[in-house]
Coordinates of C-alpha atoms (C1' of nucleotides) in Angstrom, one line a residue:
Chain X
M1 CA 72.6 38.0 4.4
A2 CA 72.9 35.5 7.3
F3 CA 74.8 32.6 5.9
L4 CA 77.5 31.3 8.3
T5 CA 78.0 34.4 10.4
P6 CA 80.4 33.6 13.2
P7 CA 79.1 32.6 16.7
P8 CA 78.7 35.2 19.4
A9 CA 79.8 34.6 23.0
P10 CA 78.1 31.7 24.6
D11 CA 75.0 32.7 26.5
F12 CA 72.9 29.5 26.8
S13 CA 73.0 26.4 29.0
V14 CA 71.8 23.3 27.1
S15 CA 70.0 20.5 29.0
V16 CA 68.7 17.1 28.0
E17 CA 65.2 16.3 29.4
L18 CA 63.8 12.8 29.2
V19 CA 60.3 11.4 28.5
A20 CA 61.1 7.8 29.5
V21 CA 58.0 5.7 29.2
T22 CA 57.3 2.0 29.8
V23 CA 54.3 -0.3 30.2
R24 CA 53.9 -1.8 33.6
D25 CA 50.7 -3.6 34.7
A26 CA 49.0 -2.7 31.4
T27 CA 49.6 1.0 32.2
L28 CA 51.7 3.5 30.3
S29 CA 54.1 5.0 32.8
V30 CA 56.8 7.7 32.8
L31 CA 59.9 8.3 34.8
T32 CA 59.5 11.3 37.1
A33 CA 60.4 12.7 40.5
R34 CA 58.6 14.8 43.0
T35 CA 60.2 18.2 43.4
P36 CA 59.2 21.4 45.1
H37 CA 58.0 22.6 41.7
G38 CA 55.8 19.6 41.1
P39 CA 56.6 16.4 39.2
A40 CA 59.6 16.8 37.0
L41 CA 61.1 14.9 34.1
P42 CA 64.8 13.8 34.6
R43 CA 67.2 16.4 33.3
T44 CA 70.9 17.1 33.1
F45 CA 73.1 19.6 31.5
V46 CA 75.2 18.8 28.5
G47 CA 78.9 19.1 29.1
R48 CA 81.1 21.4 27.0
D49 CA 82.5 18.5 25.1
E50 CA 79.7 16.0 25.4
A51 CA 77.4 14.8 22.6
L52 CA 73.7 15.2 23.2
T53 CA 73.0 11.5 23.1
A54 CA 75.8 10.8 25.4
A55 CA 74.2 13.1 27.9
A56 CA 70.9 11.5 27.4
D57 CA 72.4 8.0 28.0
R58 CA 74.2 9.2 31.1
L59 CA 71.1 10.7 32.5
L60 CA 68.9 7.7 31.7
H61 CA 71.1 5.3 33.5
Q62 CA 71.4 7.6 36.5
A63 CA 67.7 8.1 36.7
A64 CA 66.4 4.6 35.8
G65 CA 69.1 2.4 37.3
A66 CA 71.9 0.6 35.6
E67 CA 69.9 -2.6 35.1
L68 CA 67.9 -1.0 32.3
Q69 CA 68.9 -2.5 29.0
R70 CA 67.7 -2.7 25.5
H71 CA 65.9 0.7 25.5
H72 CA 65.1 2.8 22.5
L73 CA 66.2 6.5 22.6
E74 CA 65.4 9.2 20.1
Q75 CA 65.4 12.9 20.0
L76 CA 61.9 14.5 20.5
A77 CA 62.1 18.3 20.1
S78 CA 63.8 21.3 21.6
Y79 CA 62.2 23.8 24.0
G80 CA 63.7 27.2 24.3
A81 CA 61.2 29.8 25.5
P82 CA 63.1 32.6 27.1
D83 CA 61.2 32.3 30.3
R84 CA 60.9 28.5 30.6
D85 CA 63.5 28.4 33.4
R86 CA 63.6 31.4 35.7
D87 CA 67.2 30.7 36.8
A88 CA 68.9 31.0 33.4
R89 CA 68.4 30.8 29.7
V90 CA 68.2 27.0 29.2
L91 CA 67.6 25.3 25.9
A92 CA 66.2 21.9 26.6
V93 CA 66.6 19.1 24.1
G94 CA 63.8 16.5 24.8
Y95 CA 64.5 12.8 24.3
L96 CA 62.0 10.0 24.2
V97 CA 63.0 6.7 25.8
L98 CA 61.0 3.5 25.4
A99 CA 61.9 0.9 28.0
P100 CA 60.8 -2.6 28.8
G101 CA 58.5 -2.9 31.7
L102 CA 60.5 -5.4 33.6
D103 CA 63.9 -4.9 35.4
L104 CA 62.8 -1.7 37.1
A105 CA 64.4 -2.7 40.4
S106 CA 66.2 0.2 42.0
H107 CA 64.0 3.0 41.0
A108 CA 60.6 1.3 40.7
D109 CA 58.7 4.1 42.5
A110 CA 59.9 6.8 40.0
W111 CA 57.6 5.3 37.3
V112 CA 54.1 6.8 37.5
A113 CA 51.0 6.2 35.5
I114 CA 50.8 8.8 32.8
D115 CA 47.0 9.4 33.1
T116 CA 47.4 10.3 36.8
L117 CA 49.7 13.2 36.1
D118 CA 48.3 16.7 36.1
R119 CA 50.3 18.3 33.3
T120 CA 49.7 21.8 34.6
A121 CA 51.2 20.9 38.0
M122 CA 54.5 19.8 36.5
A123 CA 57.7 21.7 36.8
L124 CA 58.9 24.1 34.0
D125 CA 57.2 23.1 30.7
H126 CA 57.4 19.4 31.5
G127 CA 53.7 18.9 31.0
A128 CA 54.0 20.0 27.3
I129 CA 57.2 17.9 26.8
L130 CA 55.5 14.9 28.3
D131 CA 52.5 15.3 25.9
D132 CA 54.8 15.6 23.0
G133 CA 56.6 12.4 24.0
V134 CA 53.4 10.4 24.5
E135 CA 52.0 11.5 21.2
R136 CA 55.2 10.6 19.5
A137 CA 55.2 7.2 21.1
R138 CA 51.6 6.6 20.1
A139 CA 52.2 7.6 16.5
K140 CA 55.4 5.5 16.1
L141 CA 53.7 2.3 17.2
E142 CA 51.6 2.7 14.1
Y143 CA 54.3 2.5 11.5
T144 CA 57.4 1.1 13.3
T145 CA 58.3 -2.0 15.2
L146 CA 59.1 -0.1 18.3
A147 CA 56.5 -1.8 20.4
T148 CA 59.0 -4.5 20.9
S149 CA 61.1 -2.0 22.8
F150 CA 58.5 -2.2 25.6
C151 CA 58.7 -6.0 25.7
P152 CA 61.3 -8.4 27.3
T153 CA 63.6 -10.1 24.9
R154 CA 61.1 -13.0 24.5
F155 CA 57.5 -12.1 24.6
T156 CA 54.1 -13.5 23.6
M157 CA 51.6 -12.1 21.2
S158 CA 49.3 -11.2 24.1
E159 CA 52.1 -9.2 25.7
L160 CA 52.8 -7.4 22.5
R161 CA 49.1 -6.7 22.0
G162 CA 49.0 -5.5 25.6
V163 CA 51.7 -2.9 24.8
Y164 CA 49.6 -1.5 22.0
E165 CA 46.5 -1.5 24.1
A166 CA 48.2 0.3 27.0
V167 CA 49.9 2.9 24.8
W168 CA 46.8 3.6 22.7
G169 CA 44.2 3.1 25.4
T170 CA 42.2 0.8 23.2
T171 CA 41.4 -2.9 23.0
L172 CA 42.4 -4.8 19.9
D173 CA 41.0 -8.0 18.4
P174 CA 43.4 -10.8 18.9
R175 CA 42.8 -12.4 15.5
N176 CA 43.2 -9.3 13.5
F177 CA 46.2 -8.2 15.6
N178 CA 47.9 -11.5 15.0
R179 CA 47.3 -11.4 11.3
K180 CA 48.6 -7.8 10.9
V181 CA 51.7 -8.4 13.0
L182 CA 52.7 -11.5 11.0
A183 CA 52.0 -9.7 7.8
T184 CA 55.2 -7.6 8.2
D185 CA 58.1 -9.9 7.6
G186 CA 60.7 -9.6 10.3
F187 CA 58.6 -7.8 12.9
T188 CA 58.4 -10.8 15.2
L189 CA 60.3 -14.1 14.9
A190 CA 58.7 -17.2 16.4
T191 CA 60.9 -19.3 18.7
D192 CA 60.1 -22.9 19.3
E193 CA 59.5 -22.3 23.0
R194 CA 56.3 -21.6 25.0
T195 CA 55.5 -20.0 28.3
T196 CA 52.7 -20.4 30.8
R197 CA 53.7 -17.3 32.8
S198 CA 50.2 -15.9 32.3
G199 CA 48.3 -19.1 33.1
G200 CA 46.1 -21.0 30.7
R201 CA 47.3 -22.5 27.5
P202 CA 51.0 -22.1 26.9
A203 CA 51.8 -19.2 24.5
L204 CA 54.4 -19.2 21.8
L205 CA 57.4 -16.9 22.5
Y206 CA 58.6 -14.5 19.9
T207 CA 61.7 -12.3 19.6
A208 CA 62.0 -9.0 17.9
G209 CA 63.0 -9.3 14.2
P210 CA 65.2 -7.1 12.0
A211 CA 62.3 -5.1 10.5
T212 CA 62.0 -1.5 11.7
A213 CA 59.0 -0.3 9.6
L214 CA 55.6 -1.8 9.3
H215 CA 54.1 -2.5 5.8
P216 CA 51.2 -2.0 6.1
P217 CA 51.0 0.1 9.3
L218 CA 48.8 -0.9 12.2
T219 CA 46.0 1.6 12.9
R220 CA 44.7 2.9 16.1
G221 CA 41.1 2.1 16.7
Chain K
M1 CA 69.3 11.7 41.2
A2 CA 69.2 14.3 38.4
F3 CA 65.8 16.0 38.7
L4 CA 65.9 19.7 38.3
T5 CA 69.5 20.4 39.3
P6 CA 70.3 24.1 38.8
P7 CA 71.8 25.3 35.5
P8 CA 75.6 25.7 35.2
A9 CA 77.3 28.7 33.7
P10 CA 76.3 29.3 30.0
D11 CA 78.7 27.6 27.7
F12 CA 76.7 27.2 24.4
S13 CA 75.7 29.4 21.6
V14 CA 72.3 28.4 20.1
S15 CA 71.6 28.9 16.4
V16 CA 68.6 28.4 14.2
E17 CA 69.3 26.9 10.8
L18 CA 66.7 26.7 8.0
V19 CA 65.8 24.1 5.5
A20 CA 63.5 26.3 3.4
V21 CA 62.1 24.4 0.5
T22 CA 59.9 25.4 -2.4
V23 CA 58.7 24.0 -5.7
R24 CA 59.9 26.0 -8.7
D25 CA 59.6 24.8 -12.3
A26 CA 58.5 21.4 -11.1
T27 CA 61.7 21.1 -9.1
L28 CA 62.1 20.9 -5.3
S29 CA 64.5 23.6 -4.3
V30 CA 66.1 24.9 -1.2
L31 CA 67.4 28.2 0.0
T32 CA 71.2 28.2 0.2
A33 CA 74.2 30.4 -0.3
R34 CA 77.7 29.8 -1.6
T35 CA 80.3 30.2 1.2
P36 CA 84.0 29.5 1.4
H37 CA 83.0 26.2 3.2
G38 CA 80.6 25.1 0.5
P39 CA 76.8 25.6 0.1
A40 CA 75.3 26.5 3.4
L41 CA 71.8 26.8 4.9
P42 CA 70.8 30.1 6.3
R43 CA 71.6 30.5 10.0
T44 CA 71.4 33.0 12.7
F45 CA 72.0 33.0 16.5
V46 CA 69.2 33.2 19.0
G47 CA 69.3 36.3 21.1
R48 CA 69.4 36.1 24.9
D49 CA 65.7 37.0 25.2
E50 CA 64.5 35.8 21.9
A51 CA 62.1 32.9 21.2
L52 CA 63.3 30.2 18.8
T53 CA 60.5 30.7 16.4
A54 CA 61.1 34.4 16.5
A55 CA 64.7 33.9 15.5
A56 CA 63.6 31.5 12.7
D57 CA 61.1 34.1 11.4
R58 CA 63.6 36.9 11.5
L59 CA 66.1 34.7 9.6
L60 CA 63.6 33.6 7.0
H61 CA 62.6 37.1 6.0
Q62 CA 66.2 38.2 6.0
A63 CA 67.3 35.3 3.8
A64 CA 64.3 34.9 1.5
G65 CA 63.1 38.5 1.2
A66 CA 60.2 40.3 2.8
E67 CA 57.8 39.4 0.0
L68 CA 57.5 35.8 1.2
Q69 CA 54.1 35.2 2.7
R70 CA 52.0 32.3 3.8
H71 CA 54.8 30.0 4.6
H72 CA 54.7 27.0 6.9
L73 CA 57.4 26.8 9.6
E74 CA 58.0 23.9 12.0
Q75 CA 60.9 22.7 14.1
L76 CA 62.9 19.9 12.6
A77 CA 65.5 18.6 15.0
S78 CA 68.5 19.8 17.0
Y79 CA 72.2 19.2 16.1
G80 CA 74.8 19.4 18.8
A81 CA 77.8 17.4 18.0
P82 CA 80.7 18.9 19.9
D83 CA 82.8 19.3 16.8
R84 CA 80.1 20.4 14.4
D85 CA 81.4 24.0 14.3
R86 CA 85.1 24.5 14.8
D87 CA 84.7 28.0 16.1
A88 CA 82.6 27.4 19.2
R89 CA 80.2 25.0 20.8
V90 CA 77.0 25.7 18.8
L91 CA 73.7 23.9 19.3
A92 CA 71.7 24.2 16.1
V93 CA 67.9 24.0 16.1
G94 CA 66.9 23.1 12.6
Y95 CA 63.6 24.5 11.2
L96 CA 61.7 23.4 8.1
V97 CA 60.0 26.0 6.0
L98 CA 57.6 25.2 3.1
A99 CA 57.2 28.2 0.9
P100 CA 55.1 28.9 -2.3
G101 CA 57.1 28.8 -5.5
L102 CA 56.1 32.3 -6.7
D103 CA 57.1 35.6 -5.3
L104 CA 60.8 34.8 -5.0
A105 CA 61.7 38.2 -6.4
S106 CA 64.7 39.6 -4.5
H107 CA 66.6 36.4 -3.7
A108 CA 65.6 34.2 -6.6
D109 CA 69.1 32.9 -7.2
A110 CA 69.5 31.6 -3.7
W111 CA 67.0 28.8 -4.4
V112 CA 68.8 25.8 -5.9
A113 CA 67.5 22.4 -7.0
I114 CA 67.9 19.9 -4.2
D115 CA 69.1 17.0 -6.4
T116 CA 72.0 19.1 -7.7
L117 CA 73.4 19.6 -4.2
D118 CA 76.3 17.4 -3.1
R119 CA 75.5 16.9 0.5
T120 CA 79.1 16.1 1.4
A121 CA 80.3 19.4 0.0
M122 CA 78.1 21.5 2.2
A123 CA 79.2 23.6 5.2
L124 CA 79.1 22.1 8.7
D125 CA 76.6 19.3 9.0
H126 CA 74.2 21.0 6.6
G127 CA 74.1 18.0 4.3
A128 CA 72.5 15.9 7.0
I129 CA 70.2 18.7 8.1
L130 CA 69.0 19.1 4.6
D131 CA 68.3 15.4 4.2
D132 CA 66.3 15.4 7.4
G133 CA 64.3 18.3 6.2
V134 CA 63.6 16.8 2.8
E135 CA 62.5 13.5 4.3
R136 CA 60.3 15.3 6.8
A137 CA 58.6 17.3 4.0
R138 CA 58.1 14.1 1.9
A139 CA 56.6 12.3 4.8
K140 CA 54.3 15.1 5.8
L141 CA 52.7 15.4 2.4
E142 CA 51.4 11.9 3.0
Y143 CA 49.2 12.7 6.0
T144 CA 48.8 16.4 6.2
T145 CA 47.4 19.1 3.9
L146 CA 50.8 21.0 3.8
A147 CA 51.2 20.6 0.1
T148 CA 49.0 23.7 -0.2
S149 CA 51.8 25.6 1.5
F150 CA 53.8 25.3 -1.7
C151 CA 50.9 26.7 -3.8
P152 CA 49.7 30.2 -4.4
T153 CA 46.5 31.2 -2.6
R154 CA 44.5 30.0 -5.6
F155 CA 45.7 26.9 -7.4
T156 CA 44.5 24.2 -9.8
M157 CA 44.5 20.5 -9.2
S158 CA 47.3 20.1 -11.7
E159 CA 49.4 22.5 -9.7
L160 CA 48.7 20.7 -6.5
R161 CA 49.5 17.4 -8.1
G162 CA 52.7 18.9 -9.5
V163 CA 53.7 19.7 -6.0
Y164 CA 53.4 16.1 -5.0
E165 CA 55.2 14.9 -8.0
A166 CA 58.1 17.3 -7.5
V167 CA 58.5 16.6 -3.8
W168 CA 58.1 12.8 -4.2
G169 CA 59.8 12.5 -7.5
T170 CA 57.0 10.4 -8.9
T171 CA 54.2 10.8 -11.3
L172 CA 50.6 10.4 -10.2
D173 CA 47.4 9.5 -12.0
P174 CA 45.2 12.6 -12.3
R175 CA 41.9 10.7 -11.8
N176 CA 43.1 8.9 -8.7
F177 CA 44.8 12.0 -7.3
N178 CA 41.6 14.0 -7.8
R179 CA 39.5 11.4 -6.1
K180 CA 41.8 11.2 -3.1
V181 CA 42.2 14.9 -2.6
L182 CA 38.4 15.4 -2.7
A183 CA 37.9 12.5 -0.3
T184 CA 39.3 14.6 2.6
D185 CA 36.7 17.2 3.5
G186 CA 38.3 20.7 3.8
F187 CA 41.6 19.9 2.1
T188 CA 40.7 22.0 -0.9
L189 CA 37.8 24.3 -1.5
A190 CA 36.6 24.8 -5.0
T191 CA 36.0 28.4 -6.1
D192 CA 33.7 29.3 -9.0
E193 CA 36.6 30.7 -11.0
R194 CA 38.8 29.1 -13.6
T195 CA 42.3 29.9 -15.1
T196 CA 43.9 29.3 -18.4
R197 CA 47.4 30.2 -17.2
S198 CA 48.7 26.8 -18.2
G199 CA 47.0 26.8 -21.6
G200 CA 44.4 24.3 -22.8
R201 CA 41.0 23.9 -21.2
P202 CA 40.4 26.3 -18.3
A203 CA 41.0 24.7 -14.9
L204 CA 39.0 25.2 -11.8
L205 CA 40.7 27.2 -9.1
Y206 CA 40.8 25.9 -5.5
T207 CA 41.9 27.4 -2.2
A208 CA 43.3 25.7 0.8
G209 CA 40.6 24.5 3.2
P210 CA 40.6 24.3 7.0
A211 CA 41.6 20.6 7.2
T212 CA 45.1 19.9 8.4
A213 CA 45.2 16.1 8.4
L214 CA 44.4 13.7 5.5
H215 CA 41.9 10.9 6.1
P216 CA 42.9 8.7 4.5
P217 CA 46.5 9.6 3.8
L218 CA 47.9 9.9 0.3
T219 CA 50.6 7.3 -0.5
R220 CA 53.9 7.7 -2.3
G221 CA 54.2 5.5 -5.4
Chain J
dA1 C1' 35.9 -30.7 36.0
dG2 C1' 36.4 -26.0 35.8
dA3 C1' 39.0 -21.8 35.1
dA4 C1' 42.1 -19.3 32.4
dT5 C1' 44.3 -18.0 28.3
dA6 C1' 46.1 -19.2 23.4
dG7 C1' 45.2 -19.9 18.8
dT8 C1' 42.8 -19.9 14.6
dG9 C1' 39.4 -18.7 9.6
dT10 C1' 35.7 -16.6 7.0
dC11 C1' 32.9 -13.3 5.2
dT12 C1' 31.8 -8.7 3.5
dG13 C1' 32.2 -4.1 2.4
dT14 C1' 35.5 -0.5 1.3
dC15 C1' 39.5 1.3 -0.8
dA16 C1' 43.5 1.5 -4.1
dG17 C1' 45.2 1.1 -8.5
dA18 C1' 44.8 0.6 -13.4
dC19 C1' 42.9 2.5 -17.4
dA20 C1' 40.7 6.1 -22.1
dT21 C1' 37.7 9.4 -23.6
dT22 C1' 35.4 13.7 -23.9
dA23 C1' 35.4 18.8 -23.0
dT24 C1' 37.0 23.5 -23.4
dC25 C1' 39.9 26.9 -24.5
dT26 C1' 43.9 29.3 -27.6
dG27 C1' 46.2 30.5 -31.8
Chain D
dC1 C1' 41.0 22.9 -37.1
dA2 C1' 45.0 21.6 -34.5
dG3 C1' 47.1 21.6 -30.2
dA4 C1' 47.1 21.8 -25.4
dT5 C1' 45.4 20.7 -20.9
dA6 C1' 41.2 19.7 -17.8
dA7 C1' 37.8 16.7 -16.2
dT8 C1' 35.5 12.5 -15.4
dG9 C1' 33.8 6.8 -14.2
dT10 C1' 34.3 1.8 -13.9
dC11 C1' 36.2 -2.4 -12.9
dT12 C1' 38.9 -5.6 -10.1
dG13 C1' 41.8 -7.4 -6.7
dA14 C1' 43.4 -6.6 -1.9
dC15 C1' 42.8 -5.4 2.7
dA16 C1' 40.3 -4.1 7.2
dG17 C1' 37.0 -5.0 10.4
dA18 C1' 33.6 -7.9 12.6
dC19 C1' 32.8 -12.1 14.5
dA20 C1' 33.0 -17.5 17.9
dC21 C1' 34.8 -21.6 18.8
dT22 C1' 38.4 -25.1 19.9
dA23 C1' 42.9 -26.3 22.3
dT24 C1' 46.0 -26.6 26.2
dT25 C1' 47.5 -26.1 30.5
dC26 C1' 46.9 -25.6 35.9
dT27 C1' 44.6 -26.5 40.2

DNA sequence: AGAATAGTGTCTGTCAGACATTATCTG
DNA sequence: CAGATAATGTCTGACAGACACTATTCT
């Protein structure tokens, strides 16, 4: 019976591949590069003595620029079809990154709108990994406070609502949205400052609070 | 920039490790074995040309016995800490299995009650993998129809309710439970047969329907 | 003054949770 | 007939969704 049999000789390479998404100009965007095999997600190989998350962090800063701060990173799933990479047997561990839409200075052109990408034209199985990442992000906005990961440190209710609208592709009623966000203690914390950066009446600025789960959850239209 | 760099020489072994759970005697149980390093989850190594799910299926039938049918299998997460296995660099892909509580003939003693297991005494990082699997199973009962995976092909409402109670560790009101289960079309399909296998008034038998998601979800106490 | 955006309250229908009794079988 | 389990309906409080107007700033 197969409980704790000893490992065989190593025969896999292990990679980390990122679905790094952000909201820019009210559009959900992902970090990619053009390659001879089509648009590709960033990837790197995990070193012999390196942790998976360490490899993901290293890759993220390399691909997105060092100015990226305050992102959220979580494991997505693993992809190991024997023929997914023709060059070798590669097991890919997918990671999902949620990044604020600002400070994208050095690699701004690498972020492309998600609904302009043809999944079938992407390198390897990156179309499928991308879809998994987007669905995970959409689902997690429902029951976690992760939407604030897309916002600058201080944000307005309109900006937060805009994140939900961009990720879900819906429009949300400002009054109901406001009520539901404030219903979860510690989701957002009001500051005593306002901004006019969007024109019109000054908007209250909020910061992310300590809560991580939403009670009750927000629902997609 | 690290987009599609070629793979290095293989330096990992990849394993599949199972969190196979069932409900027996109103108790959530998991498939384990005693080893010199403590209770361990079943594991096997993925062959050079083998798909991950193929390895998981192979392992499941080896560890649980060939009579196991109608199980649900899904990927859980991957575990790759450099020091998780002292013998080699092993990347473990965890899989969650939900199995019916019957037909556990040949390996019945390998199923142990989950709340009697000391996570810290388990081999490798199996305590953490087990916790991830149990939490995933608990969460998925809320918004999917997977509870039927724990039931025989024909089951009563009491039995289905018993699954929820065992997995969640709560008690549920029979009337409210009934109403909520029947509210999702295609969750359960009534047959025209009844059983008296639990004594008392004969109970209607149901089969699992085609639905996979619950609208609205069931909630844990 | 006009344009732009922020901010706010009510009403109504639906859903969730609490709760007790009758029905059908076995021994 | 006694014991065991199945099956069922109502009431009430809470929440979700729909909906329109006033407030504040800038130019």
